[in-house]
GROMACS .gro file of C-alpha atoms in nm:
model
  250
    1MET     CA    1  -1.269   0.919  -1.131
    2SER     CA    2  -1.360   1.067  -0.791
    3PHE     CA    3  -1.188   0.902  -0.495
    4THR     CA    4  -1.112   0.960  -0.127
    5VAL     CA    5  -0.766   0.902   0.019
    6ILE     CA    6  -0.754   0.772   0.375
    7ILE     CA    7  -0.413   0.759   0.544
    8PRO     CA    8  -0.382   0.518   0.838
    9ALA     CA    9  -0.128   0.647   1.091
   10ARG     CA   10  -0.039   0.473   1.416
   11LEU     CA   11   0.201   0.636   1.662
   12ALA     CA   12   0.361   0.309   1.769
   13SER     CA   13   0.648   0.180   1.556
   14THR     CA   14   0.901  -0.082   1.656
   15ARG     CA   15   1.183   0.045   1.435
   16LEU     CA   16   1.108   0.417   1.432
   17PRO     CA   17   0.918   0.550   1.736
   18ASN     CA   18   0.668   0.832   1.671
   19LYS     CA   19   0.725   0.794   1.297
   20PRO     CA   20   0.414   0.983   1.176
   21LEU     CA   21   0.528   1.289   1.371
   22ALA     CA   22   0.888   1.284   1.249
   23ASP     CA   23   0.987   1.629   1.125
   24LEU     CA   24   1.032   1.669   0.750
   25GLY     CA   25   1.128   2.024   0.662
   26GLY     CA   26   0.923   2.175   0.942
   27LYS     CA   27   0.611   1.957   0.911
   28PRO     CA   28   0.522   1.613   1.050
   29MET     CA   29   0.560   1.321   0.812
   30VAL     CA   30   0.187   1.241   0.815
   31VAL     CA   31   0.114   1.600   0.703
   32ARG     CA   32   0.366   1.567   0.420
   33VAL     CA   33   0.191   1.247   0.308
   34ALA     CA   34  -0.145   1.427   0.309
   35GLU     CA   35   0.004   1.712   0.106
   36ARG     CA   36   0.131   1.461  -0.147
   37ALA     CA   37  -0.214   1.305  -0.168
   38ARG     CA   38  -0.370   1.645  -0.244
   39GLU     CA   39  -0.171   1.652  -0.568
   40SER     CA   40  -0.343   1.333  -0.686
   41GLY     CA   41  -0.675   1.502  -0.757
   42ALA     CA   42  -0.849   1.321  -0.472
   43ALA     CA   43  -1.185   1.461  -0.369
   44ARG     CA   44  -1.095   1.426  -0.001
   45ILE     CA   45  -0.794   1.335   0.214
   46VAL     CA   46  -0.843   1.210   0.569
   47VAL     CA   47  -0.593   1.074   0.823
   48ALA     CA   48  -0.714   0.778   1.031
   49THR     CA   49  -0.528   0.763   1.360
   50ASP     CA   50  -0.532   0.604   1.703
   51HIS     CA   51  -0.349   0.882   1.887
   52ALA     CA   52  -0.440   1.233   1.999
   53ASP     CA   53  -0.092   1.368   1.918
   54ILE     CA   54  -0.136   1.279   1.549
   55LEU     CA   55  -0.486   1.427   1.552
   56ALA     CA   56  -0.348   1.753   1.696
   57ALA     CA   57  -0.058   1.768   1.450
   58CYS     CA   58  -0.297   1.728   1.156
   59ALA     CA   59  -0.531   1.995   1.294
   60ALA     CA   60  -0.240   2.238   1.331
   61HIS     CA   61  -0.168   2.204   0.958
   62GLY     CA   62  -0.525   2.201   0.828
   63VAL     CA   63  -0.539   1.828   0.758
   64ASP     CA   64  -0.866   1.644   0.824
   65ALA     CA   65  -0.804   1.360   1.073
   66ARG     CA   66  -1.032   1.120   1.259
   67MET     CA   67  -0.974   0.913   1.571
   68THR     CA   68  -1.030   0.538   1.543
   69ARG     CA   69  -1.031   0.245   1.778
   70ALA     CA   70  -0.685   0.150   1.898
   71ASP     CA   71  -0.729  -0.226   1.854
   72HIS     CA   72  -0.759  -0.256   1.476
   73PRO     CA   73  -0.550  -0.551   1.348
   74SER     CA   74  -0.456  -0.370   1.026
   75GLY     CA   75  -0.459  -0.036   0.848
   76THR     CA   76  -0.735  -0.168   0.622
   77ASP     CA   77  -0.965  -0.217   0.920
   78ARG     CA   78  -0.874   0.133   1.040
   79ILE     CA   79  -0.962   0.305   0.713
   80ALA     CA   80  -1.287   0.105   0.690
   81GLU     CA   81  -1.395   0.259   1.020
   82VAL     CA   82  -1.324   0.610   0.892
   83ALA     CA   83  -1.499   0.544   0.560
   84ARG     CA   84  -1.810   0.449   0.759
   85GLU     CA   85  -1.781   0.762   0.972
   86LEU     CA   86  -1.756   0.974   0.658
   87GLY     CA   87  -2.076   0.818   0.525
   88LEU     CA   88  -1.920   0.718   0.193
   89GLY     CA   89  -2.149   0.541  -0.052
   90GLU     CA   90  -2.107   0.178  -0.152
   91ASP     CA   91  -1.971   0.266  -0.497
   92GLU     CA   92  -1.728   0.533  -0.381
   93VAL     CA   93  -1.359   0.458  -0.418
   94VAL     CA   94  -1.121   0.470  -0.123
   95VAL     CA   95  -0.743   0.474  -0.163
   96ASN     CA   96  -0.535   0.340   0.127
   97LEU     CA   97  -0.212   0.543   0.139
   98GLN     CA   98   0.033   0.448   0.412
   99GLY     CA   99   0.137   0.728   0.645
  100ASP     CA  100   0.508   0.667   0.583
  101GLU     CA  101   0.507   0.744   0.208
  102PRO     CA  102   0.593   1.117   0.191
  103LEU     CA  103   0.750   1.083  -0.155
  104ILE     CA  104   0.474   0.880  -0.324
  105ASP     CA  105   0.398   0.979  -0.682
  106PRO     CA  106   0.050   1.141  -0.668
  107ALA     CA  107  -0.031   1.011  -1.016
  108LEU     CA  108   0.003   0.656  -0.884
  109LEU     CA  109  -0.290   0.713  -0.647
  110ALA     CA  110  -0.517   0.825  -0.930
  111ALA     CA  111  -0.404   0.538  -1.153
  112CYS     CA  112  -0.476   0.284  -0.882
  113ALA     CA  113  -0.821   0.431  -0.813
  114SER     CA  114  -0.906   0.423  -1.183
  115ARG     CA  115  -0.884   0.042  -1.191
  116ILE     CA  116  -1.189   0.003  -0.966
  117ASN     CA  117  -1.519  -0.080  -1.137
  118VAL     CA  118  -1.838  -0.273  -1.073
  119ASP     CA  119  -1.659  -0.605  -1.137
  120VAL     CA  120  -1.329  -0.523  -0.962
  121PRO     CA  121  -1.362  -0.417  -0.597
  122MET     CA  122  -0.991  -0.378  -0.522
  123ALA     CA  123  -0.679  -0.255  -0.700
  124THR     CA  124  -0.309  -0.220  -0.633
  125CYS     CA  125   0.015  -0.141  -0.820
  126ALA     CA  126   0.336  -0.305  -0.934
  127HIS     CA  127   0.653  -0.234  -1.130
  128PRO     CA  128   0.902  -0.453  -1.322
  129LEU     CA  129   1.212  -0.579  -1.142
  130SER     CA  130   1.551  -0.567  -1.310
  131GLU     CA  131   1.795  -0.647  -1.027
  132VAL     CA  132   1.882  -1.010  -0.952
  133ALA     CA  133   1.905  -0.941  -0.579
  134ASP     CA  134   1.547  -0.810  -0.572
  135VAL     CA  135   1.411  -1.104  -0.769
  136PHE     CA  136   1.543  -1.353  -0.510
  137ASN     CA  137   1.479  -1.135  -0.203
  138PRO     CA  138   1.188  -1.268   0.009
  139ASN     CA  139   1.128  -0.917   0.146
  140VAL     CA  140   1.044  -0.801  -0.208
  141VAL     CA  141   0.689  -0.920  -0.274
  142LYS     CA  142   0.618  -1.034  -0.629
  143VAL     CA  143   0.287  -1.058  -0.817
  144VAL     CA  144   0.186  -1.242  -1.134
  145LEU     CA  145  -0.105  -1.126  -1.351
  146ASP     CA  146  -0.356  -1.271  -1.590
  147LYS     CA  147  -0.414  -1.131  -1.939
  148ALA     CA  148  -0.665  -0.878  -1.803
  149GLY     CA  149  -0.410  -0.734  -1.562
  150ARG     CA  150  -0.559  -0.893  -1.253
  151ALA     CA  151  -0.353  -1.061  -0.983
  152LEU     CA  152  -0.319  -1.438  -1.000
  153TYR     CA  153  -0.095  -1.462  -0.694
  154PHE     CA  154   0.132  -1.263  -0.463
  155SER     CA  155   0.439  -1.424  -0.312
  156ARG     CA  156   0.767  -1.364  -0.136
  157ALA     CA  157   0.907  -1.638  -0.359
  158THR     CA  158   1.048  -1.575  -0.704
  159ILE     CA  159   0.747  -1.588  -0.936
  160PRO     CA  160   0.723  -1.668  -1.215
  161TRP     CA  161   1.011  -1.915  -1.188
  162ALA     CA  162   1.232  -1.918  -1.499
  163ARG     CA  163   1.287  -2.292  -1.483
  164ASP     CA  164   1.548  -2.356  -1.751
  165ALA     CA  165   1.731  -2.026  -1.711
  166PHE     CA  166   1.767  -2.059  -1.334
  167VAL     CA  167   1.900  -2.413  -1.367
  168ALA     CA  168   2.181  -2.267  -1.576
  169SER     CA  169   2.246  -1.959  -1.359
  170ARG     CA  170   2.095  -1.735  -1.094
  171GLU     CA  171   2.357  -1.466  -1.139
  172THR     CA  172   2.176  -1.288  -1.422
  173LEU     CA  173   1.816  -1.258  -1.539
  174PRO     CA  174   1.718  -1.419  -1.870
  175ALA     CA  175   1.628  -1.195  -2.164
  176GLY     CA  176   1.267  -1.084  -2.158
  177TYR     CA  177   1.216  -1.191  -1.797
  178ALA     CA  178   1.078  -0.906  -1.584
  179PRO     CA  179   0.889  -1.019  -1.276
  180LEU     CA  180   0.667  -0.763  -1.109
  181ARG     CA  181   0.725  -0.620  -0.763
  182HIS     CA  182   0.410  -0.542  -0.569
  183ILE     CA  183   0.371  -0.182  -0.448
  184GLY     CA  184   0.178  -0.155  -0.121
  185LEU     CA  185  -0.081   0.096  -0.238
  186TYR     CA  186  -0.446  -0.012  -0.249
  187ALA     CA  187  -0.781   0.116  -0.372
  188TYR     CA  188  -1.119  -0.029  -0.281
  189ARG     CA  189  -1.483   0.003  -0.375
  190ASN     CA  190  -1.626   0.107  -0.038
  191ALA     CA  191  -1.880  -0.177  -0.024
  192PHE     CA  192  -1.592  -0.423  -0.042
  193LEU     CA  193  -1.381  -0.224   0.205
  194GLN     CA  194  -1.663  -0.255   0.458
  195ALA     CA  195  -1.693  -0.629   0.395
  196TYR     CA  196  -1.319  -0.695   0.415
  197PRO     CA  197  -1.281  -0.696   0.799
  198GLY     CA  198  -1.537  -0.976   0.814
  199LEU     CA  199  -1.349  -1.204   0.576
  200GLU     CA  200  -1.192  -1.508   0.739
  201PRO     CA  201  -0.809  -1.498   0.732
  202ALA     CA  202  -0.677  -1.730   0.463
  203PRO     CA  203  -0.425  -2.013   0.506
  204LEU     CA  204  -0.218  -1.870   0.217
  205GLU     CA  205  -0.216  -1.529   0.386
  206GLN     CA  206  -0.079  -1.683   0.704
  207VAL     CA  207   0.186  -1.888   0.525
  208GLU     CA  208   0.320  -1.596   0.317
  209ALA     CA  209   0.239  -1.324   0.574
  210LEU     CA  210   0.067  -1.127   0.296
  211GLU     CA  211  -0.273  -0.984   0.384
  212GLN     CA  212  -0.381  -0.931   0.023
  213LEU     CA  213  -0.392  -1.307  -0.035
  214ARG     CA  214  -0.708  -1.315   0.177
  215VAL     CA  215  -0.887  -1.132  -0.102
  216LEU     CA  216  -0.782  -1.379  -0.373
  217TRP     CA  217  -0.850  -1.679  -0.149
  218HIS     CA  218  -1.210  -1.564  -0.106
  219GLY     CA  219  -1.248  -1.527  -0.483
  220TYR     CA  220  -1.240  -1.150  -0.526
  221PRO     CA  221  -1.038  -1.003  -0.816
  222ILE     CA  222  -0.758  -0.750  -0.762
  223ALA     CA  223  -0.669  -0.528  -1.059
  224VAL     CA  224  -0.303  -0.427  -1.084
  225HIS     CA  225  -0.179  -0.103  -1.236
  226VAL     CA  226   0.175  -0.154  -1.369
  227THR     CA  227   0.401   0.149  -1.361
  228ASP     CA  228   0.732   0.165  -1.549
  229SER     CA  229   0.960   0.238  -1.257
  230ALA     CA  230   0.985   0.186  -0.883
  231PRO     CA  231   0.832   0.456  -0.665
  232GLU     CA  232   1.039   0.634  -0.405
  233ALA     CA  233   1.083   0.414  -0.099
  234GLY     CA  234   0.884   0.481   0.217
  235VAL     CA  235   1.021   0.541   0.565
  236ASP     CA  236   1.083   0.233   0.779
  237THR     CA  237   1.421   0.297   0.939
  238PRO     CA  238   1.630   0.587   1.072
  239GLU     CA  239   1.833   0.566   0.751
  240ASP     CA  240   1.516   0.608   0.545
  241LEU     CA  241   1.421   0.909   0.754
  242ALA     CA  242   1.760   1.071   0.696
  243ARG     CA  243   1.724   1.017   0.320
  244VAL     CA  244   1.378   1.176   0.305
  245ARG     CA  245   1.489   1.469   0.523
  246LEU     CA  246   1.757   1.548   0.268
  247TYR     CA  247   1.484   1.572   0.002
  248TYR     CA  248   1.284   1.825   0.203
  249GLU     CA  249   1.594   2.025   0.292
  250SER     CA  250   1.710   2.058  -0.068
   0.00000   0.00000   0.00000
């Protein structure tokens, strides 16, 4: 399937200032993310940014980048603007790859894009959890699926709840119980991507602080590609940055 990867990259970051421009083995992080995306088989990779410094860094390394408005409330709104500027057709598929994922598995992008069809305007990914701490961690977002592999619900709570087993103990996971952790990678049919910014925020989205619940609340299906193992973590903290730098220095 043909798809375009758009990478939203803002310069501002509360925990890691200038994160997209952080040096990883001689290249800015946002450039490393774009290079990773090229390995996915994408027809086009474009960085969507709000800052001239990111635009210049991409240009210096041959990465296509476009300036966007600075007041977008989310990365989804930012990539929708760039998709319009690129003149993408309604049926074209756009993958939203965060600009702090320099170690993302390129195959995951293609797998996510492949779940889009005429009946499913949005897709994402997940993997099974095996650690008790992750299952009960509200910072680890969980998703439950229907029999067709579409999302029923996303939550910071432990879902599904193993009622009888957790009454007995929450120290170990019951046999056969493998809740799914949501991976923050998304693909969209462009017609839906353009409609998304106009959707009213949902009460569930505001309660859970999970933007994807807006889609379900409005009645749109989200297909979920389940991968066997967790992807490499992105870069949110100075410790994450040090870990990824070791990878590029090895």
